[in-house]
Coordinates of C-alpha atoms and ligand atoms in Angstrom, one line a residue:
Chain A
M16 CA 134.0 218.4 185.7
T17 CA 136.7 221.0 183.3
T18 CA 139.1 221.1 186.4
L19 CA 139.6 217.2 186.5
A20 CA 139.9 217.1 183.1
H21 CA 143.1 219.1 182.8
I22 CA 144.7 217.0 184.9
P23 CA 146.2 214.7 182.6
Q24 CA 147.6 217.8 180.4
L25 CA 148.5 220.0 184.6
L26 CA 150.5 216.1 185.6
V27 CA 152.7 216.6 181.3
Y28 CA 153.4 219.5 182.7
G29 CA 154.6 218.1 185.9
V30 CA 156.7 215.8 184.7
I31 CA 158.3 217.7 181.9
S32 CA 159.1 220.6 185.3
G33 CA 160.0 217.6 187.8
S34 CA 162.5 216.5 185.4
I35 CA 164.3 220.0 185.4
I36 CA 164.2 220.3 189.5
S37 CA 165.1 216.6 189.9
L38 CA 168.5 217.5 187.6
G39 CA 169.2 221.0 189.4
G40 CA 168.4 218.7 193.6
I41 CA 170.6 216.2 193.0
G42 CA 173.7 218.4 192.4
V43 CA 172.6 220.3 196.2
S44 CA 172.1 216.8 197.6
L45 CA 175.2 215.8 196.6
T46 CA 176.6 218.7 198.1
Y47 CA 175.3 218.8 200.7
S48 CA 175.8 215.2 201.6
I49 CA 180.3 215.0 201.0
L50 CA 180.3 218.7 201.8
G51 CA 178.2 219.5 204.0
F52 CA 176.3 222.9 202.9
S53 CA 173.2 224.0 201.6
N54 CA 174.8 225.3 198.7
F55 CA 172.5 228.9 197.5
A56 CA 174.6 229.1 194.5
H57 CA 172.8 226.3 192.7
G58 CA 170.4 227.9 190.7
D59 CA 173.1 230.5 189.2
F60 CA 175.4 227.6 188.2
M61 CA 172.0 226.6 186.4
A62 CA 171.5 229.7 184.8
L63 CA 175.6 230.5 184.0
G64 CA 175.3 226.6 181.9
A65 CA 172.0 228.2 180.2
Y66 CA 174.5 231.4 179.2
I67 CA 177.9 229.8 177.9
A68 CA 175.0 227.5 175.8
L69 CA 173.4 230.8 174.9
G70 CA 176.7 232.4 174.1
L71 CA 178.3 229.4 172.3
F72 CA 175.3 229.2 170.3
T73 CA 175.5 232.5 168.9
L74 CA 178.8 231.3 168.2
F75 CA 178.7 228.9 166.6
T76 CA 175.6 230.0 164.0
G77 CA 178.3 233.0 163.4
L78 CA 180.4 230.8 162.5
G79 CA 178.2 228.8 159.6
I80 CA 178.1 225.9 162.0
P81 CA 174.7 223.9 160.9
S82 CA 171.7 224.7 163.1
A83 CA 169.1 223.3 161.6
P84 CA 166.0 221.6 163.5
F85 CA 166.4 218.1 163.7
G86 CA 163.3 216.6 163.3
P87 CA 160.6 217.9 164.7
L88 CA 162.9 219.3 167.3
S89 CA 163.3 223.0 167.9
F90 CA 167.2 222.9 168.0
G91 CA 169.8 221.6 165.8
F92 CA 173.7 219.8 165.7
G93 CA 174.8 223.8 166.7
F94 CA 172.6 224.0 169.9
I95 CA 173.1 220.4 170.5
L96 CA 177.0 220.9 170.3
A97 CA 176.5 224.5 172.7
F98 CA 174.6 222.1 175.0
I99 CA 177.5 219.7 175.9
L100 CA 180.5 221.9 175.8
A101 CA 177.9 224.4 177.8
I102 CA 178.1 221.2 180.7
G103 CA 181.8 221.3 180.8
L104 CA 182.0 224.9 181.2
T105 CA 180.2 225.0 183.8
A106 CA 181.6 221.9 185.6
L107 CA 184.8 223.8 184.9
A108 CA 183.8 227.2 186.7
V109 CA 182.7 225.6 189.3
I110 CA 185.7 223.9 189.6
I111 CA 187.4 227.0 189.7
I112 CA 185.0 228.9 192.3
D113 CA 186.0 225.7 194.8
R114 CA 189.7 226.3 194.1
L115 CA 189.4 229.9 194.4
L116 CA 186.4 230.3 197.6
F117 CA 185.0 227.4 199.2
R118 CA 188.3 225.1 199.3
Q119 CA 189.5 228.1 201.2
L120 CA 186.5 228.0 203.7
R121 CA 186.0 224.2 204.2
R122 CA 187.1 224.6 207.5
S123 CA 184.9 227.4 208.1
G124 CA 181.8 225.5 208.8
P125 CA 179.0 225.2 207.4
I126 CA 177.3 228.7 207.9
I127 CA 180.2 230.1 206.6
L128 CA 179.9 228.1 203.5
M129 CA 176.4 228.5 202.9
M130 CA 176.7 232.4 203.5
S131 CA 180.0 232.7 200.7
S132 CA 177.3 230.9 198.5
I133 CA 174.7 233.4 198.4
G134 CA 177.6 236.0 197.7
V135 CA 179.0 233.8 195.2
A136 CA 175.1 233.6 193.9
L137 CA 174.7 237.1 193.6
G138 CA 178.1 237.7 192.1
L139 CA 177.0 235.4 189.0
R140 CA 173.7 236.9 188.3
N141 CA 175.6 240.5 188.2
I142 CA 177.9 239.0 185.9
L143 CA 175.6 237.3 183.7
Q144 CA 173.8 240.5 184.0
F145 CA 176.6 243.2 183.4
F146 CA 177.2 240.6 180.2
W147 CA 173.6 239.8 178.7
S148 CA 171.4 242.2 180.6
P149 CA 168.3 240.7 183.4
Q150 CA 166.5 240.9 179.7
P151 CA 164.8 238.0 178.2
H152 CA 167.1 236.1 175.8
Y153 CA 165.6 233.6 173.3
Y154 CA 166.6 230.1 172.6
S155 CA 164.1 230.0 169.4
Q156 CA 161.5 232.0 168.1
A157 CA 159.8 229.0 166.6
I158 CA 156.9 228.4 167.1
Q159 CA 156.5 224.4 167.6
P160 CA 152.9 223.0 167.8
A161 CA 152.6 220.3 170.3
V162 CA 150.9 216.8 169.1
S163 CA 148.0 215.7 170.8
V164 CA 147.3 212.1 172.6
T165 CA 143.7 212.1 172.1
A166 CA 143.7 208.6 174.3
L167 CA 145.3 210.1 176.7
N168 CA 144.0 213.7 176.4
I169 CA 146.9 215.0 176.2
R170 CA 148.9 217.4 174.3
I171 CA 152.7 217.4 174.3
K172 CA 155.7 219.1 172.2
P173 CA 159.0 217.3 170.9
D174 CA 161.0 219.5 172.7
Q175 CA 159.2 218.5 175.8
V176 CA 159.4 214.6 174.8
F177 CA 163.5 215.6 174.6
I178 CA 163.3 217.0 177.9
I179 CA 162.2 213.8 180.0
L180 CA 164.3 212.3 178.3
V181 CA 167.5 213.8 178.7
A182 CA 166.4 213.5 182.4
I183 CA 165.9 210.1 182.2
V184 CA 169.2 209.3 180.4
L185 CA 171.3 211.4 182.8
V186 CA 169.6 210.1 186.0
V187 CA 170.2 206.3 185.0
L188 CA 174.0 207.8 184.3
V189 CA 174.2 209.0 187.5
H190 CA 173.0 206.4 189.0
A191 CA 175.5 203.9 187.5
F192 CA 178.3 206.6 188.4
M193 CA 177.4 206.1 191.5
R194 CA 176.6 202.5 191.7
Y195 CA 179.9 201.0 189.7
T196 CA 182.9 203.3 189.2
K197 CA 185.3 203.4 192.0
M198 CA 184.9 207.3 192.4
G199 CA 181.4 207.1 192.8
K200 CA 182.0 204.8 195.3
A201 CA 183.9 207.1 197.4
M202 CA 181.3 210.1 196.9
R203 CA 179.1 207.7 198.9
A204 CA 181.6 206.6 201.1
M205 CA 182.9 210.5 201.7
A206 CA 178.8 211.3 202.3
D207 CA 178.4 209.0 204.8
N208 CA 182.0 209.9 207.1
A209 CA 184.2 212.2 205.1
T210 CA 187.1 211.7 208.0
L211 CA 187.4 207.9 207.9
A212 CA 187.2 208.3 204.2
Q213 CA 190.8 210.2 204.8
V214 CA 192.0 207.9 207.0
T215 CA 190.9 205.5 205.0
G216 CA 193.7 206.9 201.7
I217 CA 190.4 207.8 200.1
N218 CA 191.9 210.8 198.1
T219 CA 189.1 213.5 199.7
D220 CA 190.1 216.5 197.0
R221 CA 188.7 214.5 194.0
V222 CA 185.9 213.3 195.3
I223 CA 185.0 216.9 196.1
I224 CA 186.5 218.2 192.1
W225 CA 184.2 215.2 191.1
T226 CA 180.6 216.6 193.3
W227 CA 180.9 219.5 192.3
A228 CA 181.7 219.0 188.0
I229 CA 178.8 216.1 188.2
G230 CA 176.4 218.8 190.3
A231 CA 177.3 221.4 188.5
G232 CA 176.7 219.3 184.5
L233 CA 173.3 218.6 186.2
A234 CA 172.9 222.2 187.4
A235 CA 173.6 222.9 183.5
T236 CA 172.0 220.8 181.9
A237 CA 168.4 221.6 184.3
G238 CA 169.1 225.8 183.0
I239 CA 169.4 224.8 179.7
L240 CA 166.2 222.6 179.7
A241 CA 164.6 225.2 181.2
G242 CA 165.3 227.7 178.7
I243 CA 164.0 224.9 175.4
E244 CA 160.5 224.2 177.7
N245 CA 160.6 227.8 178.3
K246 CA 162.0 229.3 174.9
F247 CA 164.0 231.9 176.9
I248 CA 166.6 232.5 179.3
T249 CA 167.2 235.2 182.3
P250 CA 169.8 235.8 184.9
E251 CA 166.8 234.8 188.0
L252 CA 165.8 231.6 185.9
G253 CA 167.8 228.9 188.8
W254 CA 167.4 231.5 191.2
Q255 CA 163.0 231.3 190.5
M256 CA 163.8 228.0 190.9
L257 CA 165.6 227.6 194.4
L258 CA 162.9 227.2 196.4
S259 CA 161.0 224.4 194.2
I260 CA 164.9 222.8 193.8
F261 CA 165.2 222.9 197.7
A262 CA 161.9 221.4 198.6
G263 CA 162.2 218.3 196.6
V264 CA 165.8 217.8 198.4
V265 CA 164.2 218.2 201.7
L266 CA 160.9 216.4 200.6
G267 CA 163.4 213.6 199.5
G268 CA 165.7 213.7 202.3
I269 CA 168.5 215.8 202.1
G270 CA 171.5 214.3 200.9
N271 CA 169.9 211.6 199.4
P272 CA 170.6 211.7 195.7
Y273 CA 168.2 209.7 195.0
G274 CA 165.0 211.2 197.5
A275 CA 166.2 214.8 195.2
I276 CA 164.7 213.1 192.6
L277 CA 161.6 211.7 193.5
G278 CA 160.9 214.9 196.2
G279 CA 161.9 217.3 192.7
M280 CA 159.5 215.1 190.2
V281 CA 156.5 215.5 193.3
I282 CA 157.1 218.6 193.5
G283 CA 157.5 219.6 189.9
I284 CA 153.9 217.7 189.7
S285 CA 152.5 219.2 193.0
E286 CA 153.2 222.8 191.6
E287 CA 151.7 222.3 188.8
V288 CA 148.4 220.0 189.1
S289 CA 147.9 222.9 191.8
T290 CA 146.8 225.3 189.5
A291 CA 143.8 223.2 188.6
F292 CA 142.7 224.1 192.4
I293 CA 144.5 227.7 193.0
S294 CA 146.0 230.3 191.1
T295 CA 149.1 229.9 189.3
G296 CA 150.6 232.8 191.6
Y297 CA 150.8 230.4 194.1
K298 CA 153.1 227.7 192.6
P299 CA 156.0 228.9 195.4
A300 CA 153.5 228.8 197.8
V301 CA 152.7 224.8 197.2
A302 CA 156.3 223.7 197.2
F303 CA 157.2 225.7 200.3
V304 CA 154.1 224.2 201.8
I305 CA 155.0 220.7 201.2
M306 CA 158.3 221.4 202.2
I307 CA 157.0 222.6 205.8
I308 CA 155.2 219.9 206.2
M309 CA 157.8 217.4 206.0
L310 CA 159.9 219.1 208.3
L311 CA 157.2 218.8 210.5
V312 CA 156.1 215.3 210.7
K313 CA 159.2 213.2 208.7
P314 CA 162.2 215.8 208.7
T315 CA 164.4 213.1 207.5
G316 CA 162.8 212.9 204.3
L317 CA 160.5 210.4 202.1
L318 CA 164.5 208.3 201.6
G319 CA 166.4 209.5 204.0
R320 CA 168.2 207.7 206.4
K321 CA 167.4 206.9 209.9
D322 CA 170.3 208.7 211.5
Chain B
M6 CA 214.4 198.5 215.5
S7 CA 211.0 200.2 216.0
L8 CA 208.3 200.5 214.0
L9 CA 206.2 203.0 215.5
T10 CA 207.9 205.4 218.3
V11 CA 206.2 207.7 220.2
E12 CA 208.4 210.0 222.2
K13 CA 207.4 212.4 224.4
V14 CA 204.0 214.0 222.9
T15 CA 202.1 216.9 224.0
S16 CA 198.2 216.8 222.2
G17 CA 194.5 217.6 222.3
Y18 CA 192.1 219.4 220.9
G19 CA 192.3 223.1 220.0
D20 CA 194.0 224.7 223.8
M21 CA 193.0 221.5 225.9
E22 CA 196.1 219.4 226.2
V23 CA 194.9 216.4 227.0
L24 CA 198.3 213.7 226.8
H25 CA 201.3 215.0 228.4
D26 CA 204.8 213.5 227.5
V27 CA 203.2 210.6 226.0
S28 CA 206.2 207.8 224.9
I29 CA 205.0 204.3 223.5
E30 CA 207.0 202.1 221.2
V31 CA 206.1 199.4 218.8
K32 CA 208.5 196.6 217.3
P33 CA 207.8 195.0 213.6
Q34 CA 205.4 192.0 214.5
E35 CA 204.3 192.7 218.1
I36 CA 201.2 193.2 219.9
V37 CA 201.1 196.2 222.3
T38 CA 197.5 197.2 224.4
I39 CA 197.5 200.6 226.2
I40 CA 195.0 200.1 229.0
G41 CA 193.5 203.2 230.3
P42 CA 190.3 204.8 231.9
N43 CA 187.8 206.3 230.1
G44 CA 188.8 210.1 229.4
A45 CA 192.9 208.6 230.2
G46 CA 193.7 210.5 226.0
K47 CA 193.3 206.8 224.6
S48 CA 191.9 207.5 221.5
T49 CA 193.6 210.9 221.4
L50 CA 196.6 209.4 221.2
M51 CA 195.2 207.4 218.7
K52 CA 193.6 209.9 216.3
T53 CA 197.9 212.1 216.9
I54 CA 199.6 209.1 216.1
F55 CA 197.6 208.7 212.7
G56 CA 197.3 212.7 212.0
L57 CA 193.9 213.8 212.9
L58 CA 195.8 215.7 215.3
K59 CA 198.8 218.0 215.5
P60 CA 200.9 216.9 218.7
I61 CA 201.5 220.6 220.1
L62 CA 205.1 218.6 221.1
G63 CA 206.8 216.1 220.7
Q64 CA 207.9 213.6 217.5
I65 CA 206.6 210.6 216.3
Q66 CA 208.3 208.3 214.1
F67 CA 207.5 205.3 211.6
A68 CA 209.0 203.0 209.6
D69 CA 212.1 205.3 209.2
H70 CA 209.5 208.0 208.3
E71 CA 208.8 211.4 210.4
I72 CA 205.4 211.6 211.1
T73 CA 205.2 214.0 213.3
S74 CA 202.7 216.6 211.0
L75 CA 201.9 214.1 208.2
S76 CA 198.4 214.0 206.8
P77 CA 196.3 210.7 207.8
D78 CA 196.4 210.5 203.9
R79 CA 199.9 209.9 203.8
I80 CA 200.7 208.1 206.6
V81 CA 198.1 205.5 205.0
R82 CA 200.3 205.4 202.2
L83 CA 203.8 204.6 204.3
G84 CA 202.4 201.2 205.6
M85 CA 200.0 202.2 209.0
A86 CA 196.3 201.8 209.6
Y87 CA 193.7 202.8 211.5
V88 CA 190.0 201.3 212.8
P89 CA 188.4 204.3 215.1
Q90 CA 186.8 203.6 217.9
V91 CA 183.0 205.0 216.6
E92 CA 182.3 205.1 212.7
N93 CA 184.6 203.0 211.5
V94 CA 182.4 201.8 208.7
F95 CA 180.7 203.1 205.6
P96 CA 177.0 202.3 206.6
S97 CA 175.6 202.8 203.2
L98 CA 178.2 200.4 201.3
T99 CA 178.3 197.1 201.1
V100 CA 181.4 195.0 203.1
R101 CA 183.0 194.3 199.8
E102 CA 182.6 198.0 198.7
N103 CA 183.7 198.6 202.7
L104 CA 186.9 196.6 201.6
E105 CA 187.2 198.3 198.3
M106 CA 187.3 201.7 199.4
G107 CA 190.1 200.7 202.0
A108 CA 192.4 200.3 198.7
F109 CA 191.1 203.3 197.1
I110 CA 194.6 203.9 196.9
R111 CA 195.8 201.2 194.8
N112 CA 195.4 200.7 190.8
D113 CA 196.0 197.6 190.1
D114 CA 193.5 195.2 190.6
F115 CA 193.0 193.9 194.8
S116 CA 190.3 190.7 193.8
D117 CA 193.0 188.6 195.6
R118 CA 193.2 190.9 199.0
I119 CA 189.5 190.9 199.2
S120 CA 189.4 186.9 198.9
E121 CA 192.1 187.1 201.5
M122 CA 190.1 189.2 203.6
F123 CA 187.1 187.1 203.0
E124 CA 189.4 184.2 204.4
L125 CA 190.0 185.7 207.3
F126 CA 186.9 186.8 208.0
P127 CA 184.9 184.0 206.5
V128 CA 181.2 185.9 208.2
L129 CA 182.3 188.6 205.7
G130 CA 182.5 186.6 202.3
R131 CA 179.0 185.2 203.0
R132 CA 178.0 188.6 202.7
G133 CA 179.7 190.7 200.3
R134 CA 177.3 192.4 199.5
Q135 CA 175.4 193.1 202.2
Q136 CA 174.7 197.0 203.8
V137 CA 177.0 197.5 206.3
G138 CA 174.8 199.5 208.1
K139 CA 172.4 196.4 208.5
M140 CA 175.3 194.9 210.2
S141 CA 175.6 193.8 214.0
G142 CA 178.3 195.0 216.2
G143 CA 180.9 192.7 215.9
E144 CA 180.3 191.8 212.0
R145 CA 180.9 195.6 211.4
Q146 CA 184.4 195.4 213.8
M147 CA 185.3 193.0 211.4
V148 CA 184.4 194.9 208.6
A149 CA 186.3 197.4 209.9
M150 CA 189.4 195.3 210.7
A151 CA 189.7 194.2 206.7
R152 CA 188.8 197.9 205.6
A153 CA 191.9 198.4 207.0
L154 CA 194.3 195.0 206.6
M155 CA 193.1 196.1 202.6
L156 CA 196.7 197.5 201.9
N157 CA 199.2 194.9 204.2
P158 CA 200.0 197.5 206.6
Q159 CA 202.9 197.1 208.8
L160 CA 200.9 198.6 211.6
I161 CA 197.1 198.6 212.5
L162 CA 196.2 200.6 214.9
L163 CA 193.1 199.4 216.8
D164 CA 190.7 201.5 219.4
E165 CA 188.9 199.9 221.2
P166 CA 187.7 196.7 219.2
S167 CA 185.8 195.0 221.8
A168 CA 184.3 197.8 223.3
A169 CA 180.2 197.4 223.7
L170 CA 179.9 193.8 221.9
A171 CA 179.1 190.9 223.8
P172 CA 182.2 188.5 225.5
N173 CA 181.8 186.3 223.2
L174 CA 181.8 188.2 220.5
A175 CA 184.9 189.9 221.9
E176 CA 186.9 186.5 222.3
V177 CA 185.8 186.2 218.0
I178 CA 187.5 189.5 217.2
F179 CA 190.7 188.9 219.7
E180 CA 191.2 185.5 218.2
R181 CA 191.1 187.2 214.8
I182 CA 193.2 189.8 216.1
T183 CA 195.7 187.4 217.0
A184 CA 195.4 185.4 213.4
V185 CA 195.5 189.2 211.4
N186 CA 199.3 189.3 213.8
E187 CA 200.2 186.0 212.7
T188 CA 200.9 186.9 209.0
G189 CA 203.3 190.1 210.3
V190 CA 200.7 192.9 211.0
A191 CA 202.2 194.8 214.4
I192 CA 198.6 195.8 216.5
L193 CA 198.7 198.3 218.9
I194 CA 195.5 198.2 220.8
V195 CA 193.7 200.3 222.8
E196 CA 190.9 198.9 225.6
Q197 CA 189.2 200.2 228.5
N198 CA 188.4 196.5 230.1
A199 CA 192.0 195.1 229.0
K200 CA 192.6 192.0 230.4
Q201 CA 191.7 189.5 227.6
S202 CA 194.1 192.4 224.7
L203 CA 196.7 192.0 227.6
S204 CA 196.8 188.0 227.5
L205 CA 197.9 188.0 224.0
S206 CA 200.1 191.2 223.9
D207 CA 204.0 191.3 223.8
R208 CA 204.0 194.6 225.7
G209 CA 201.5 197.1 227.1
Y210 CA 201.1 200.3 228.4
V211 CA 198.8 201.8 231.1
L212 CA 198.4 205.6 230.6
A213 CA 196.1 207.9 232.7
G214 CA 195.0 211.0 233.1
G215 CA 197.1 211.8 229.8
R216 CA 200.0 210.4 231.0
N217 CA 202.0 207.0 231.1
R218 CA 202.2 205.6 234.4
F219 CA 203.5 201.8 233.2
A220 CA 205.7 199.8 230.4
E221 CA 205.2 196.3 230.7
T222 CA 205.3 193.0 229.1
G223 CA 201.4 191.9 229.5
E224 CA 202.0 189.4 231.1
N225 CA 203.1 191.7 234.1
L226 CA 200.7 193.9 233.4
L227 CA 198.2 191.6 234.1
A228 CA 200.1 190.4 237.1
N229 CA 200.5 193.8 239.1
E230 CA 198.7 193.8 241.8
E231 CA 198.0 197.6 241.4
I232 CA 197.0 197.8 238.3
G233 CA 194.5 195.0 238.6
Q234 CA 193.1 197.1 241.0
L235 CA 192.8 200.0 239.7
Y236 CA 192.3 199.8 235.9
L237 CA 191.8 196.1 235.5
G238 CA 188.6 195.6 237.8
G239 CA 189.8 194.0 240.8
Ligands
ADP430 N1 187.3 216.7 220.1 C1 186.9 216.4 221.4 N2 187.3 218.2 221.6 C2 187.5 218.3 223.0 N3 188.1 217.5 223.9 C3 187.5 215.7 223.8 C4 187.3 215.3 222.4 N4 187.2 213.9 222.3 C5 188.1 213.6 223.4 N5 188.1 215.0 224.4 C6 188.2 214.6 225.6 O1 190.1 214.5 225.6 C7 189.6 213.6 226.8 C8 190.5 212.7 226.0 O2 189.3 211.1 225.9 P1 189.6 210.2 224.7 O3 191.1 210.8 224.3 O4 189.1 209.8 223.7 O5 189.2 209.2 226.2 P2 189.8 207.6 225.7 O6 189.3 207.0 224.6 O7 191.3 207.1 226.8 O8 188.4 207.4 226.8 C9 188.5 213.7 227.1 O9 188.6 214.6 228.5 C10 187.5 214.4 226.9 O10 186.4 214.8 227.0
MG431 MG1 188.4 206.3 223.6

């Protein structure tokens, strides 16, 4: 009975964690469908974004840019500015990595690309450790009280509401971009058939740049939101979430960004709710088991294509 | 004056040569058909012309440009379009989105061109918002052709437009091809079973074993007994 009483609260944690996993998963899914490989550096793009935000925030605080918290939130103008700039800078950094590395290997096939992404993952993590050490860094040391919603039997912090709202807004923006803009349609076209896209005259190199920019921008957002939720960040932050992210992507149907959103949410919720029944230490195993079951039962995922 | 000239082209995949010394020509506003058995190298020729494969030897000219080693996205800008034999539409996009992709390099308003395509292929006009992956083979072929026509090309390459279609549908497709040609577009078709295609062609070529065998008017090819027996099913 006490276990079941916890479930509404665990659902809240699951939605928060699922929001972050989903934002990470969209990028993995886009890279897979448009560039044709599993990007193991995606988690480290998240960490990169989180540290760029930290660096900028520290800089802004030093420059005297106001950082008094907005209302009940734990952060203010300076942090939001750092947040937004970090999204852009992470996208830029990832585009540069593509120009220097992935573009040169584009013709070498998915295995080479995947392996080089593991190299990028390790390289980025080492750079972050070099500049910031492997120790945790804090976005905020303040303790934020949670608000009780008695009717639902849950407690939630204003920062957590912020995380969920940011995820919803970004998912809607990504949807609108993919659905209604010329570049979004070209991304879907290239995911369908890259050769035909080239034959049609679509500027496939520009599509690739946009794919990285969107994936990396969402990764940075996910990394920063994870930092807000946990209060601290470490260079391992993204790498540790990568299994959950991949599980979400596979569950939803690899190559389908909507599947990544749905799958990420299911993984986040399953991991949190599982702690009512089994030890917290098994969270990663929950994601792994769900992924394996999906691969055995329906490899194309919940929303995957038939072909 | 010739629009497309393929001169003694040798081409293939990696070290494997599929085409040997192939030469063909298309003049402005012509319909030209290349026939040949399965595996003759017809699709390979199309891919080589359109820059998806680099010729090992030989030259290709199009509309006064040397295009021998240009990439497909450059060739499309010169006024040539290509409809591959398979996977020639974007299945998860709607009909209208497929046509929009056909006009990707245009930055002006091309809604007039979409309307023209919907007039040329009325079936599509009624189903602009339908996802192409859910359409029939004949409808997909029309989407593919309309997509390729979006940039007002001078020449369009059609790789087996009637393959895998029921005879009555193939007839509809060929009738549409004639209509496209009447708007001034030259057409190069490759076909396996090509009676229908040859009968509406100005000229035809036979490709077998990766080499040119015959080059004739469409009528003469149809009338030729040897070709009839070898390539047109008697
Ligand atoms: N992608 C490919 N890689 C290697 N060989 C190929 C490829 N595509 C076709 N071939 C070979 O090239 C030859 C000609 O094929 P193709 O041009 O498709 O013939 P056709 O279109 O006339 O039926 C065949 O022997 C075929 O096996
Ligand atoms: Mg063929």
